[in-house]
Coordinates of C-alpha atoms and ligand atoms in Angstrom, one line a residue:
M1 CA -191.9 149.8 -66.5
R2 CA -190.1 146.4 -66.4
H3 CA -186.3 147.8 -66.8
L4 CA -184.7 151.0 -67.8
L5 CA -182.3 149.8 -70.7
D6 CA -182.3 152.1 -73.6
T7 CA -184.0 154.7 -75.1
R8 CA -184.4 153.2 -78.9
T9 CA -186.4 151.3 -78.2
L10 CA -188.3 153.8 -75.8
S11 CA -192.4 154.6 -76.3
R12 CA -193.3 157.8 -76.9
D13 CA -195.7 157.3 -74.3
D14 CA -193.8 156.2 -72.3
A15 CA -191.1 159.0 -72.2
L16 CA -194.4 161.5 -71.9
R17 CA -195.0 159.3 -68.8
I18 CA -191.5 159.8 -67.3
L19 CA -190.8 163.1 -68.5
D20 CA -194.4 164.0 -66.7
V21 CA -193.4 161.3 -63.6
A22 CA -190.7 164.2 -63.4
E23 CA -192.1 167.2 -62.9
D24 CA -194.1 166.0 -59.7
M25 CA -191.4 164.9 -58.7
R26 CA -189.5 168.5 -59.2
D27 CA -192.7 170.4 -57.7
T28 CA -191.7 168.0 -54.9
Q29 CA -188.5 169.3 -54.8
S30 CA -188.5 172.2 -53.9
R31 CA -190.9 172.1 -50.9
E32 CA -188.9 172.6 -47.5
I33 CA -188.8 168.0 -46.8
K34 CA -188.0 166.9 -49.8
K35 CA -188.3 163.8 -48.5
L36 CA -191.1 161.5 -49.9
P37 CA -191.7 157.7 -48.0
T38 CA -192.8 155.9 -51.7
L39 CA -189.9 153.1 -51.8
R40 CA -189.2 152.8 -47.6
G41 CA -188.4 149.3 -47.6
K42 CA -187.6 148.7 -50.9
T43 CA -183.5 148.2 -51.4
I44 CA -181.6 150.1 -54.8
V45 CA -178.1 148.7 -55.4
N46 CA -175.4 151.4 -57.1
L47 CA -173.6 149.2 -59.2
F48 CA -170.3 151.1 -60.7
F49 CA -168.0 149.3 -62.7
E50 CA -167.1 153.0 -64.3
D51 CA -165.8 155.9 -62.6
S52 CA -168.3 158.6 -61.8
T53 CA -169.6 161.4 -60.3
R54 CA -172.7 162.9 -60.7
T55 CA -174.7 160.1 -62.4
R56 CA -173.9 158.1 -58.9
I57 CA -174.5 160.8 -56.8
S58 CA -177.5 161.9 -58.6
F59 CA -179.1 158.1 -58.8
E60 CA -178.0 158.2 -55.3
A61 CA -180.0 161.2 -53.5
A62 CA -183.1 159.9 -56.1
A63 CA -183.2 156.7 -54.4
K64 CA -183.0 158.7 -50.9
R65 CA -185.6 161.1 -51.3
L66 CA -187.9 158.1 -52.4
S67 CA -187.1 157.1 -49.0
A68 CA -184.9 154.1 -50.1
D69 CA -182.0 152.3 -48.8
V70 CA -179.3 152.5 -50.7
I71 CA -176.3 150.7 -51.5
N72 CA -173.2 152.1 -53.0
F73 CA -170.9 149.3 -54.9
S74 CA -168.2 150.3 -57.0
A75 CA -167.0 146.9 -58.5
K76 CA -164.1 149.0 -60.4
G77 CA -160.9 147.5 -60.5
S78 CA -161.8 144.2 -60.6
S79 CA -159.5 141.2 -62.0
V80 CA -162.2 139.1 -62.5
S81 CA -162.9 138.2 -66.0
K82 CA -166.0 140.9 -67.0
G83 CA -168.7 138.2 -67.4
E84 CA -167.8 136.2 -65.0
S85 CA -167.6 139.7 -62.7
L86 CA -170.6 140.7 -63.0
Q87 CA -172.8 137.1 -63.2
D88 CA -171.5 136.4 -59.6
T89 CA -171.7 140.5 -58.1
A90 CA -175.2 140.0 -59.9
Q91 CA -176.5 136.7 -57.6
T92 CA -174.3 138.6 -54.8
L93 CA -177.1 141.3 -54.8
Q94 CA -179.5 139.3 -55.6
A95 CA -179.6 137.6 -51.8
M96 CA -178.4 141.2 -50.5
G97 CA -182.6 141.4 -51.8
A98 CA -182.3 144.2 -53.5
D99 CA -184.7 145.4 -55.5
A100 CA -183.5 147.5 -58.4
V101 CA -179.7 147.8 -59.4
V102 CA -178.9 150.6 -61.2
I103 CA -175.8 149.9 -63.4
R104 CA -173.0 151.9 -64.9
H105 CA -170.8 149.0 -66.9
G106 CA -167.6 149.3 -69.5
A107 CA -169.4 146.7 -72.1
S108 CA -172.2 148.0 -74.0
G109 CA -175.3 145.1 -73.3
A110 CA -174.0 144.2 -69.6
P111 CA -177.5 146.3 -68.8
Q112 CA -179.5 144.4 -70.8
T113 CA -177.1 140.8 -70.1
L114 CA -177.7 141.0 -66.8
A115 CA -182.0 141.9 -66.8
T116 CA -182.2 138.8 -69.2
S117 CA -179.9 136.8 -67.9
G118 CA -182.4 135.5 -64.7
W119 CA -179.1 135.9 -62.3
I120 CA -181.8 138.5 -60.6
T121 CA -184.8 140.1 -60.4
A122 CA -184.3 143.4 -59.6
G123 CA -184.7 145.9 -61.8
V124 CA -182.7 147.1 -63.8
V125 CA -181.6 150.8 -64.5
N126 CA -178.4 151.8 -67.1
A127 CA -176.3 154.3 -65.5
G128 CA -174.3 153.5 -68.7
D129 CA -173.2 151.3 -71.0
G130 CA -169.7 151.6 -72.8
T131 CA -170.7 153.8 -75.9
H132 CA -174.1 152.5 -76.1
E133 CA -176.1 153.9 -74.4
H134 CA -177.5 156.1 -71.3
P135 CA -180.8 156.9 -71.0
T136 CA -181.4 158.9 -68.0
Q137 CA -178.8 161.6 -69.2
A138 CA -181.1 161.8 -72.5
L139 CA -184.8 162.2 -70.0
L140 CA -182.9 165.4 -68.2
D141 CA -181.6 167.0 -71.4
A142 CA -185.1 166.4 -73.3
F143 CA -186.4 167.0 -69.3
T144 CA -184.4 170.6 -69.5
I145 CA -184.7 171.7 -73.6
R146 CA -189.0 171.0 -73.0
K147 CA -188.6 173.1 -69.0
R148 CA -187.3 175.7 -70.9
R149 CA -189.2 175.7 -73.4
F150 CA -193.1 175.4 -71.8
G151 CA -192.1 176.0 -68.2
D152 CA -195.2 174.9 -66.3
D153 CA -196.6 173.9 -69.5
S154 CA -195.1 171.2 -69.8
R155 CA -197.1 168.3 -68.9
G156 CA -198.5 165.9 -72.0
R157 CA -195.6 168.3 -74.1
D158 CA -193.0 166.2 -77.2
L159 CA -190.8 168.0 -78.3
S160 CA -192.0 168.2 -82.4
G161 CA -190.6 170.9 -84.8
V162 CA -187.0 171.8 -81.8
R163 CA -184.5 172.1 -83.7
V164 CA -181.0 170.5 -81.9
A165 CA -177.4 170.3 -82.7
I166 CA -175.5 167.5 -81.0
V167 CA -171.9 168.5 -80.8
G168 CA -168.2 166.4 -80.9
D169 CA -166.5 163.3 -80.2
I170 CA -170.7 161.8 -81.3
L171 CA -168.4 158.5 -81.4
H172 CA -167.3 157.6 -77.9
S173 CA -170.7 159.3 -76.3
R174 CA -173.5 157.4 -75.4
V175 CA -175.6 160.3 -74.1
A176 CA -175.4 160.8 -78.1
R177 CA -176.3 158.2 -78.9
S178 CA -179.8 157.6 -76.9
N179 CA -180.5 161.3 -77.3
V180 CA -180.8 161.1 -81.1
W181 CA -182.9 157.9 -80.0
L182 CA -185.5 160.0 -77.3
L183 CA -185.9 162.9 -79.7
H184 CA -186.6 161.5 -82.0
T185 CA -189.1 159.8 -80.5
L186 CA -190.4 163.0 -79.1
G187 CA -190.6 164.5 -82.7
A188 CA -187.1 166.7 -82.2
E189 CA -184.5 167.5 -85.7
V190 CA -181.5 166.3 -84.9
T191 CA -178.8 167.3 -86.4
L192 CA -174.9 165.8 -85.0
V193 CA -172.0 168.3 -85.8
A194 CA -168.2 166.8 -85.8
P195 CA -165.0 166.4 -87.7
P196 CA -165.5 163.1 -89.6
T197 CA -163.2 161.4 -87.3
L198 CA -165.8 161.0 -84.7
I199 CA -169.2 160.5 -86.5
P200 CA -169.9 156.4 -86.3
Q201 CA -169.5 154.2 -89.2
D202 CA -172.8 153.3 -89.7
V203 CA -174.7 156.8 -88.5
S204 CA -176.6 156.0 -92.0
A205 CA -179.0 154.1 -89.5
W206 CA -179.8 156.7 -87.2
P207 CA -182.3 159.3 -87.4
A208 CA -180.4 162.3 -87.4
R209 CA -178.3 165.0 -90.3
I210 CA -174.8 165.1 -90.4
V211 CA -173.0 168.7 -90.3
Y212 CA -169.0 169.3 -90.1
D213 CA -168.6 172.7 -89.9
L214 CA -169.9 173.8 -86.9
D215 CA -170.6 177.0 -87.5
E216 CA -172.4 176.2 -91.0
A217 CA -174.4 174.5 -88.1
I218 CA -175.7 177.5 -85.9
A219 CA -176.3 179.4 -88.6
A220 CA -179.2 177.4 -88.9
A221 CA -180.1 177.8 -86.0
P222 CA -180.8 176.2 -83.6
D223 CA -182.8 176.4 -80.5
A224 CA -180.6 173.6 -78.6
I225 CA -176.8 173.3 -78.7
M226 CA -175.4 170.2 -76.4
M227 CA -171.5 170.4 -76.2
L228 CA -169.7 166.4 -75.6
R229 CA -167.1 166.1 -73.8
I230 CA -164.4 164.7 -75.3
Q231 CA -163.9 161.3 -74.3
L232 CA -159.6 160.9 -73.9
E233 CA -159.7 157.9 -72.3
R234 CA -162.0 156.1 -74.8
M235 CA -159.9 157.3 -77.4
N236 CA -156.8 155.0 -78.7
A237 CA -155.7 156.9 -81.6
A238 CA -155.3 160.7 -82.6
Y239 CA -159.0 161.7 -84.1
F240 CA -158.3 165.5 -84.2
P241 CA -154.4 167.3 -85.2
T242 CA -154.4 168.8 -81.4
E243 CA -156.4 170.0 -79.0
R244 CA -156.3 173.8 -80.1
E245 CA -157.0 173.2 -83.4
Y246 CA -160.5 171.2 -82.2
S247 CA -161.5 174.0 -80.2
R248 CA -160.9 176.5 -82.9
R249 CA -163.2 174.5 -85.5
W250 CA -165.4 173.2 -82.8
G251 CA -165.0 174.6 -79.3
L252 CA -167.9 176.6 -78.4
D253 CA -167.3 180.1 -77.1
A254 CA -168.7 183.1 -77.0
A255 CA -168.7 184.3 -80.4
R256 CA -170.6 181.5 -81.1
V257 CA -172.9 181.8 -78.6
A258 CA -173.9 185.6 -79.3
A259 CA -174.2 183.7 -83.0
L260 CA -177.1 181.7 -81.1
P261 CA -180.9 182.7 -82.0
D262 CA -182.8 184.1 -79.2
G263 CA -183.9 182.2 -76.6
S264 CA -181.6 179.0 -77.8
I265 CA -179.2 177.4 -74.9
V266 CA -176.2 174.9 -74.0
L267 CA -176.5 171.9 -73.1
H268 CA -173.2 169.8 -71.1
P269 CA -173.4 166.1 -69.7
G270 CA -170.6 167.0 -67.8
P271 CA -168.2 166.7 -67.1
M272 CA -167.0 169.7 -69.0
N273 CA -163.6 169.6 -70.5
R274 CA -163.2 173.5 -70.1
G275 CA -161.4 175.2 -72.8
L276 CA -161.1 172.1 -74.8
E277 CA -165.1 171.7 -76.4
I278 CA -166.3 174.3 -74.0
S279 CA -164.9 177.8 -73.4
A280 CA -165.4 178.9 -69.6
D281 CA -168.3 181.8 -70.6
A282 CA -169.7 179.7 -72.6
A283 CA -170.2 177.5 -69.9
D284 CA -170.9 180.0 -67.4
S285 CA -173.9 182.1 -70.1
P286 CA -176.5 182.8 -69.4
R287 CA -178.1 180.4 -72.5
S288 CA -175.9 177.2 -70.1
T289 CA -178.0 174.8 -68.8
V290 CA -175.5 173.4 -67.8
L291 CA -177.1 173.3 -63.3
E292 CA -180.5 172.9 -64.5
Q293 CA -179.6 169.7 -66.3
V294 CA -177.9 168.4 -63.1
A295 CA -181.1 169.2 -60.6
N296 CA -183.4 168.0 -63.2
G297 CA -181.4 164.6 -63.0
V298 CA -182.3 164.1 -59.9
S299 CA -186.0 165.2 -60.9
V300 CA -186.1 162.2 -63.3
R301 CA -184.1 159.6 -61.7
M302 CA -187.2 160.0 -58.8
A303 CA -189.5 159.4 -61.6
V304 CA -187.6 156.2 -62.9
L305 CA -187.7 155.0 -59.6
Y306 CA -190.3 154.9 -58.8
L307 CA -191.4 153.3 -62.2
V308 CA -189.6 150.7 -61.7
L309 CA -189.9 149.7 -58.3
A310 CA -193.6 151.5 -57.4
G311 CA -195.5 151.8 -60.9
E312 CA -197.9 148.5 -62.0
R313 CA -196.5 145.0 -62.5
P314 CA -198.8 142.2 -63.5
G315 CA -199.1 139.8 -60.3
E316 CA -197.4 142.3 -58.5
R317 CA -200.3 144.3 -54.6
D318 CA -198.8 147.7 -54.5
T319 CA -198.2 147.3 -50.4
N320 CA -196.7 150.2 -50.4
A321 CA -200.1 152.3 -51.3
E322 CA -201.5 150.5 -48.8
E323 CA -199.0 150.7 -46.0
H324 CA -198.9 155.3 -46.6
A325 CA -202.7 155.0 -46.6
P326 CA -203.3 158.0 -43.5
Ligands
LIG401 C1 -171.7 161.1 -69.4 C2 -171.5 159.8 -69.3 O1 -171.1 159.1 -68.6 O2 -171.7 159.3 -70.3 N1 -171.3 161.8 -67.9 C3 -172.7 161.8 -66.5 O3 -173.3 160.3 -67.4 N2 -172.4 162.3 -65.9 C4 -170.5 161.6 -70.5 C5 -169.4 162.2 -70.4 O4 -168.7 161.7 -69.9 O5 -168.5 162.9 -71.0

Protein backbone atom coordinates (compact mmCIF):
# COMPACT_ATOMS: atom_id res chain seq x y z
CA MET A 1 0.00 0.00 0.00
CA ARG A 2 1.62 3.25 -1.11
CA HIS A 3 -0.68 5.73 0.71
CA LEU A 4 -3.95 5.69 2.67
CA LEU A 5 -5.90 8.74 1.51
CA ASP A 6 -9.55 7.70 1.75
CA THR A 7 -11.93 4.77 2.13
CA ARG A 8 -14.02 5.65 -0.89
CA THR A 9 -11.46 4.08 -3.22
CA LEU A 10 -10.32 1.36 -0.82
CA SER A 11 -11.12 -2.12 -2.15
CA ARG A 12 -12.76 -4.78 -0.02
CA ASP A 13 -9.58 -6.88 -0.18
CA ASP A 14 -7.37 -4.01 0.97
CA ALA A 15 -9.79 -3.10 3.75
CA LEU A 16 -9.88 -6.68 5.01
CA ARG A 17 -6.09 -6.90 4.76
CA ILE A 18 -5.74 -3.84 7.01
CA LEU A 19 -8.29 -5.20 9.50
CA ASP A 20 -6.61 -8.62 9.57
CA VAL A 21 -3.11 -7.18 10.05
CA ALA A 22 -4.65 -5.04 12.83
CA GLU A 23 -5.81 -8.28 14.48
CA ASP A 24 -2.19 -9.49 14.46
CA MET A 25 -1.05 -6.17 15.88
CA ARG A 26 -3.72 -6.33 18.56
CA ASP A 27 -2.48 -9.76 19.63
CA THR A 28 0.99 -8.32 20.21
CA GLN A 29 -0.47 -5.54 22.36
CA SER A 30 -1.47 -7.91 25.16
CA ARG A 31 2.15 -9.06 25.56
CA GLU A 32 4.28 -7.71 28.35
CA ILE A 33 6.66 -6.13 25.85
CA LYS A 34 4.48 -4.33 23.32
CA LYS A 35 7.24 -3.03 21.10
CA LEU A 36 8.07 -4.72 17.78
CA PRO A 37 11.27 -4.05 15.79
CA THR A 38 9.40 -3.91 12.45
CA LEU A 39 9.90 -0.25 11.52
CA ARG A 40 13.29 0.31 13.12
CA GLY A 41 15.19 3.00 11.23
CA LYS A 42 12.08 4.47 9.61
CA THR A 43 11.04 8.06 10.30
CA ILE A 44 7.37 8.98 10.59
CA VAL A 45 6.28 12.61 10.75
CA ASN A 46 2.98 13.55 12.36
CA LEU A 47 2.06 16.72 10.49
CA PHE A 48 -0.94 18.27 12.23
CA PHE A 49 -2.38 21.53 10.91
CA GLU A 50 -5.52 21.08 13.04
CA ASP A 51 -5.97 20.43 16.75
CA SER A 52 -6.08 16.82 17.75
CA THR A 53 -5.36 14.84 20.86
CA ARG A 54 -6.43 11.28 20.44
CA THR A 55 -5.64 10.83 16.77
CA ARG A 56 -2.16 12.30 17.10
CA ILE A 57 -1.20 10.32 20.19
CA SER A 58 -2.72 7.20 18.69
CA PHE A 59 -0.51 7.50 15.59
CA GLU A 60 2.43 8.31 17.84
CA ALA A 61 1.85 5.23 20.01
CA ALA A 62 1.40 3.07 16.90
CA ALA A 63 4.65 4.31 15.33
CA LYS A 64 6.62 3.90 18.56
CA ARG A 65 5.33 0.36 19.16
CA LEU A 66 6.72 -0.50 15.74
CA SER A 67 10.07 1.09 16.73
CA ALA A 68 9.90 3.92 14.18
CA ASP A 69 11.32 7.35 14.99
CA VAL A 70 8.51 9.88 15.36
CA ILE A 71 8.64 13.61 14.73
CA ASN A 72 5.61 15.60 15.84
CA PHE A 73 5.11 18.69 13.74
CA SER A 74 2.25 20.88 14.84
CA ALA A 75 1.82 23.52 12.15
CA LYS A 76 -1.26 25.21 13.51
CA GLY A 77 -1.32 28.97 13.29
CA SER A 78 1.03 29.31 10.35
CA SER A 79 0.29 32.56 8.54
CA VAL A 80 1.59 31.42 5.17
CA SER A 81 -1.18 30.72 2.68
CA LYS A 82 -2.18 27.07 2.70
CA GLY A 83 -0.73 25.88 -0.60
CA GLU A 84 2.66 27.46 -0.05
CA SER A 85 2.84 26.45 3.56
CA LEU A 86 2.09 22.83 2.71
CA GLN A 87 4.69 22.75 -0.05
CA ASP A 88 7.39 24.37 2.06
CA THR A 89 6.67 22.13 5.00
CA ALA A 90 6.58 19.03 2.84
CA GLN A 91 9.91 19.82 1.23
CA THR A 92 11.47 20.40 4.63
CA LEU A 93 10.24 16.99 5.77
CA GLN A 94 11.55 15.39 2.61
CA ALA A 95 14.96 16.93 3.26
CA MET A 96 14.85 15.47 6.79
CA GLY A 97 14.31 12.00 5.37
CA ALA A 98 10.70 11.31 6.37
CA ASP A 99 9.58 7.84 5.21
CA ALA A 100 5.90 8.45 5.98
CA VAL A 101 3.84 11.53 6.69
CA VAL A 102 0.66 11.35 8.73
CA ILE A 103 -1.25 14.50 7.91
CA ARG A 104 -4.28 16.24 9.41
CA HIS A 105 -5.34 19.40 7.62
CA GLY A 106 -8.34 21.73 7.63
CA ALA A 107 -8.54 21.70 3.84
CA SER A 108 -10.29 18.75 2.19
CA GLY A 109 -7.88 17.17 -0.29
CA ALA A 110 -4.62 18.29 1.37
CA PRO A 111 -3.33 14.68 1.84
CA GLN A 112 -4.11 13.93 -1.82
CA THR A 113 -2.17 17.04 -2.85
CA LEU A 114 0.78 15.96 -0.73
CA ALA A 115 0.72 12.43 -2.16
CA THR A 116 0.50 13.48 -5.81
CA SER A 117 2.43 16.76 -5.84
CA GLY A 118 5.87 15.24 -6.32
CA TRP A 119 7.12 17.32 -3.35
CA ILE A 120 7.87 14.21 -1.34
CA THR A 121 8.51 10.51 -1.87
CA ALA A 122 7.16 9.48 1.55
CA GLY A 123 3.97 7.48 1.98
CA VAL A 124 1.04 9.66 3.03
CA VAL A 125 -1.61 8.70 5.57
CA ASN A 126 -4.70 10.89 5.90
CA ALA A 127 -5.47 11.59 9.57
CA GLY A 128 -8.49 13.77 8.74
CA ASP A 129 -8.83 16.42 6.02
CA GLY A 130 -11.49 19.10 6.39
CA THR A 131 -14.93 17.57 6.06
CA HIS A 132 -13.68 15.05 3.49
CA GLU A 133 -12.34 11.80 5.03
CA HIS A 134 -10.77 10.23 8.09
CA PRO A 135 -9.97 6.72 6.89
CA THR A 136 -8.19 5.30 9.95
CA GLN A 137 -11.15 6.30 12.14
CA ALA A 138 -13.55 4.38 9.89
CA LEU A 139 -11.18 1.38 9.87
CA LEU A 140 -11.00 1.33 13.66
CA ASP A 141 -14.79 1.64 13.86
CA ALA A 142 -15.22 -1.29 11.46
CA PHE A 143 -12.61 -3.24 13.43
CA THR A 144 -14.51 -2.55 16.67
CA ILE A 145 -17.87 -3.61 15.19
CA ARG A 146 -16.33 -6.77 13.72
CA LYS A 147 -14.54 -7.65 16.96
CA ARG A 148 -17.68 -7.27 19.08
CA ARG A 149 -19.61 -9.40 16.61
CA PHE A 150 -17.14 -12.19 15.84
CA GLY A 151 -14.59 -12.02 18.68
CA ASP A 152 -11.55 -14.27 18.08
CA ASP A 153 -13.19 -15.48 14.89
CA SER A 154 -13.00 -12.07 13.15
CA ARG A 155 -10.21 -12.60 10.61
CA GLY A 156 -11.29 -12.64 6.98
CA ARG A 157 -14.87 -11.63 7.78
CA ASP A 158 -16.70 -8.62 6.38
CA LEU A 159 -19.78 -6.88 7.83
CA SER A 160 -22.41 -8.31 5.48
CA GLY A 161 -25.89 -7.64 6.78
CA VAL A 162 -24.72 -5.61 9.79
CA ARG A 163 -26.99 -2.59 10.31
CA VAL A 164 -25.26 0.63 11.35
CA ALA A 165 -26.96 3.94 12.19
CA ILE A 166 -24.75 7.06 12.04
CA VAL A 167 -26.36 9.89 13.98
CA GLY A 168 -25.83 13.64 14.18
CA ASP A 169 -23.65 16.20 12.45
CA ILE A 170 -23.23 14.32 9.16
CA LEU A 171 -22.74 17.60 7.28
CA HIS A 172 -19.40 18.46 8.90
CA SER A 173 -18.22 14.93 9.56
CA ARG A 174 -15.30 13.32 7.74
CA VAL A 175 -15.83 10.37 10.09
CA ALA A 176 -19.33 9.85 8.67
CA ARG A 177 -18.09 10.05 5.07
CA SER A 178 -15.26 7.56 5.61
CA ASN A 179 -17.60 5.23 7.48
CA VAL A 180 -20.31 5.32 4.82
CA TRP A 181 -17.87 4.22 2.10
CA LEU A 182 -16.03 1.62 4.15
CA LEU A 183 -19.11 0.09 5.77
CA HIS A 184 -20.76 -0.15 2.37
CA THR A 185 -17.68 -1.80 0.86
CA LEU A 186 -17.71 -4.30 3.73
CA GLY A 187 -21.37 -5.18 3.10
CA ALA A 188 -23.03 -3.31 5.98
CA GLU A 189 -26.33 -1.41 5.65
CA VAL A 190 -25.91 2.22 6.66
CA THR A 191 -28.64 4.59 7.86
CA LEU A 192 -27.88 8.28 8.42
CA VAL A 193 -29.92 10.03 11.10
CA ALA A 194 -29.93 13.81 11.50
CA PRO A 195 -32.02 16.95 11.24
CA PRO A 196 -32.40 17.95 7.57
CA THR A 197 -30.05 20.93 8.15
CA LEU A 198 -27.18 18.58 9.05
CA ILE A 199 -27.54 16.29 6.02
CA PRO A 200 -25.20 17.19 3.11
CA GLN A 201 -26.75 18.13 -0.21
CA ASP A 202 -24.91 15.48 -2.21
CA VAL A 203 -26.10 12.68 0.07
CA SER A 204 -28.25 11.07 -2.60
CA ALA A 205 -25.00 9.85 -4.18
CA TRP A 206 -24.01 8.01 -0.98
CA PRO A 207 -24.79 4.35 -0.39
CA ALA A 208 -26.96 5.06 2.67
CA ARG A 209 -30.57 5.47 3.76
CA ILE A 210 -31.65 8.77 5.38
CA VAL A 211 -33.96 8.98 8.39
CA TYR A 212 -34.74 12.22 10.22
CA ASP A 213 -36.16 10.69 13.38
CA LEU A 214 -33.83 8.99 15.86
CA ASP A 215 -36.55 6.91 17.53
CA GLU A 216 -37.60 5.59 14.14
CA ALA A 217 -33.98 4.60 13.44
CA ILE A 218 -33.71 2.88 16.83
CA ALA A 219 -37.00 1.03 16.22
CA ALA A 220 -35.36 -0.44 13.09
CA ALA A 221 -33.03 -2.31 15.47
CA PRO A 222 -29.50 -1.30 14.41
CA ASP A 223 -26.60 -3.56 15.40
CA ALA A 224 -24.43 -0.49 15.98
CA ILE A 225 -25.26 3.15 16.54
CA MET A 226 -22.52 5.71 15.97
CA MET A 227 -23.01 9.11 17.59
CA LEU A 228 -21.16 12.03 16.00
CA ARG A 229 -19.88 15.11 17.73
CA ILE A 230 -21.72 18.34 16.98
CA GLN A 231 -18.84 20.26 15.38
CA LEU A 232 -19.56 23.70 16.75
CA GLU A 233 -16.21 25.00 15.45
CA ARG A 234 -17.27 24.28 11.84
CA MET A 235 -20.68 25.92 12.25
CA ASN A 236 -21.08 29.47 11.06
CA ALA A 237 -24.88 29.45 11.17
CA ALA A 238 -27.68 28.02 13.31
CA TYR A 239 -28.29 24.43 12.26
CA PHE A 240 -30.76 23.61 15.07
CA PRO A 241 -32.90 25.72 17.43
CA THR A 242 -31.13 25.09 20.76
CA GLU A 243 -28.73 22.54 22.21
CA ARG A 244 -31.48 21.38 24.54
CA GLU A 245 -33.81 20.76 21.63
CA TYR A 246 -31.04 18.97 19.72
CA SER A 247 -30.30 16.55 22.54
CA ARG A 248 -34.00 15.91 23.13
CA ARG A 249 -34.52 14.90 19.51
CA TRP A 250 -31.17 13.55 18.30
CA GLY A 251 -29.21 12.84 21.48
CA LEU A 252 -28.62 9.32 22.78
CA ASP A 253 -29.79 8.97 26.37
CA ALA A 254 -30.39 6.04 28.72
CA ALA A 255 -33.97 5.49 27.52
CA ARG A 256 -32.87 5.26 23.90
CA VAL A 257 -29.98 2.94 24.80
CA ALA A 258 -32.50 0.71 26.58
CA ALA A 259 -34.61 0.61 23.41
CA LEU A 260 -31.71 -0.77 21.34
CA PRO A 261 -31.78 -4.49 20.59
CA ASP A 262 -29.73 -6.90 22.74
CA GLY A 263 -26.12 -7.09 21.63
CA SER A 264 -26.11 -3.78 19.82
CA ILE A 265 -23.28 -1.37 20.52
CA VAL A 266 -22.77 2.39 20.84
CA LEU A 267 -19.80 4.07 19.14
CA HIS A 268 -18.45 7.62 19.31
CA PRO A 269 -15.20 8.78 17.68
CA GLY A 270 -14.52 11.33 20.41
CA PRO A 271 -14.17 13.93 21.65
CA MET A 272 -17.67 13.62 23.13
CA ASN A 273 -19.93 16.52 24.00
CA ARG A 274 -21.45 14.80 27.02
CA GLY A 275 -24.99 16.05 27.52
CA LEU A 276 -25.36 17.18 23.90
CA GLU A 277 -25.20 14.30 21.38
CA ILE A 278 -24.71 11.65 24.06
CA SER A 279 -25.67 11.58 27.73
CA ALA A 280 -23.13 10.56 30.37
CA ASP A 281 -24.97 7.33 31.17
CA ALA A 282 -25.14 6.37 27.49
CA ALA A 283 -21.43 7.13 27.06
CA ASP A 284 -20.54 5.00 30.08
CA SER A 285 -23.04 2.19 29.49
CA PRO A 286 -21.81 -1.40 28.96
CA ARG A 287 -22.86 -1.07 25.32
CA SER A 288 -20.51 1.81 24.76
CA THR A 289 -17.32 0.85 22.88
CA VAL A 290 -15.70 4.28 23.17
CA LEU A 291 -12.60 3.03 24.99
CA GLU A 292 -12.35 -0.11 22.86
CA GLN A 293 -12.34 2.20 19.84
CA VAL A 294 -9.38 4.07 21.30
CA ALA A 295 -7.45 0.86 22.03
CA ASN A 296 -8.31 -0.63 18.63
CA GLY A 297 -7.22 2.63 17.00
CA VAL A 298 -3.61 1.94 17.96
CA SER A 299 -3.73 -1.57 16.45
CA VAL A 300 -5.35 -0.31 13.24
CA ARG A 301 -2.80 2.51 12.86
CA MET A 302 0.04 0.06 13.49
CA ALA A 303 -1.38 -2.03 10.64
CA VAL A 304 -1.65 0.97 8.31
CA LEU A 305 1.86 2.23 9.06
CA TYR A 306 3.23 -1.28 8.64
CA LEU A 307 1.52 -1.76 5.28
CA VAL A 308 2.59 1.68 4.01
CA LEU A 309 6.19 1.39 5.22
CA ALA A 310 7.07 -2.29 5.24
CA GLY A 311 4.53 -3.67 2.81
CA GLU A 312 5.88 -4.68 -0.55
CA ARG A 313 6.54 -1.94 -3.03
CA PRO A 314 7.51 -2.53 -6.61
CA GLY A 315 11.28 -2.54 -7.08
CA GLU A 316 12.08 -2.37 -3.38
CA ARG A 317 13.88 -4.97 -1.32
CA ASP A 318 12.67 -5.59 2.21
CA THR A 319 15.97 -4.82 3.93
CA ASN A 320 14.15 -4.69 7.24
CA ALA A 321 13.27 -8.35 7.09
CA GLU A 322 16.92 -9.31 6.50
CA GLU A 323 18.10 -7.09 9.26
CA HIS A 324 15.80 -8.73 11.76
CA ALA A 325 16.32 -12.30 10.68
CA PRO A 326 17.68 -14.30 13.60
C1 LIG B 1 -12.91 13.20 14.79
C2 LIG B 1 -12.27 14.17 13.84
O1 LIG B 1 -11.34 14.87 14.21
O2 LIG B 1 -12.70 14.17 12.71
N1 LIG B 1 -12.21 13.01 15.99
C3 LIG B 1 -11.10 12.29 16.05
O3 LIG B 1 -10.49 11.92 15.06
N2 LIG B 1 -10.68 11.92 17.27
C4 LIG B 1 -14.31 13.53 15.06
C5 LIG B 1 -14.60 14.84 15.70
O4 LIG B 1 -13.75 15.71 15.81
O5 LIG B 1 -15.76 15.00 16.11
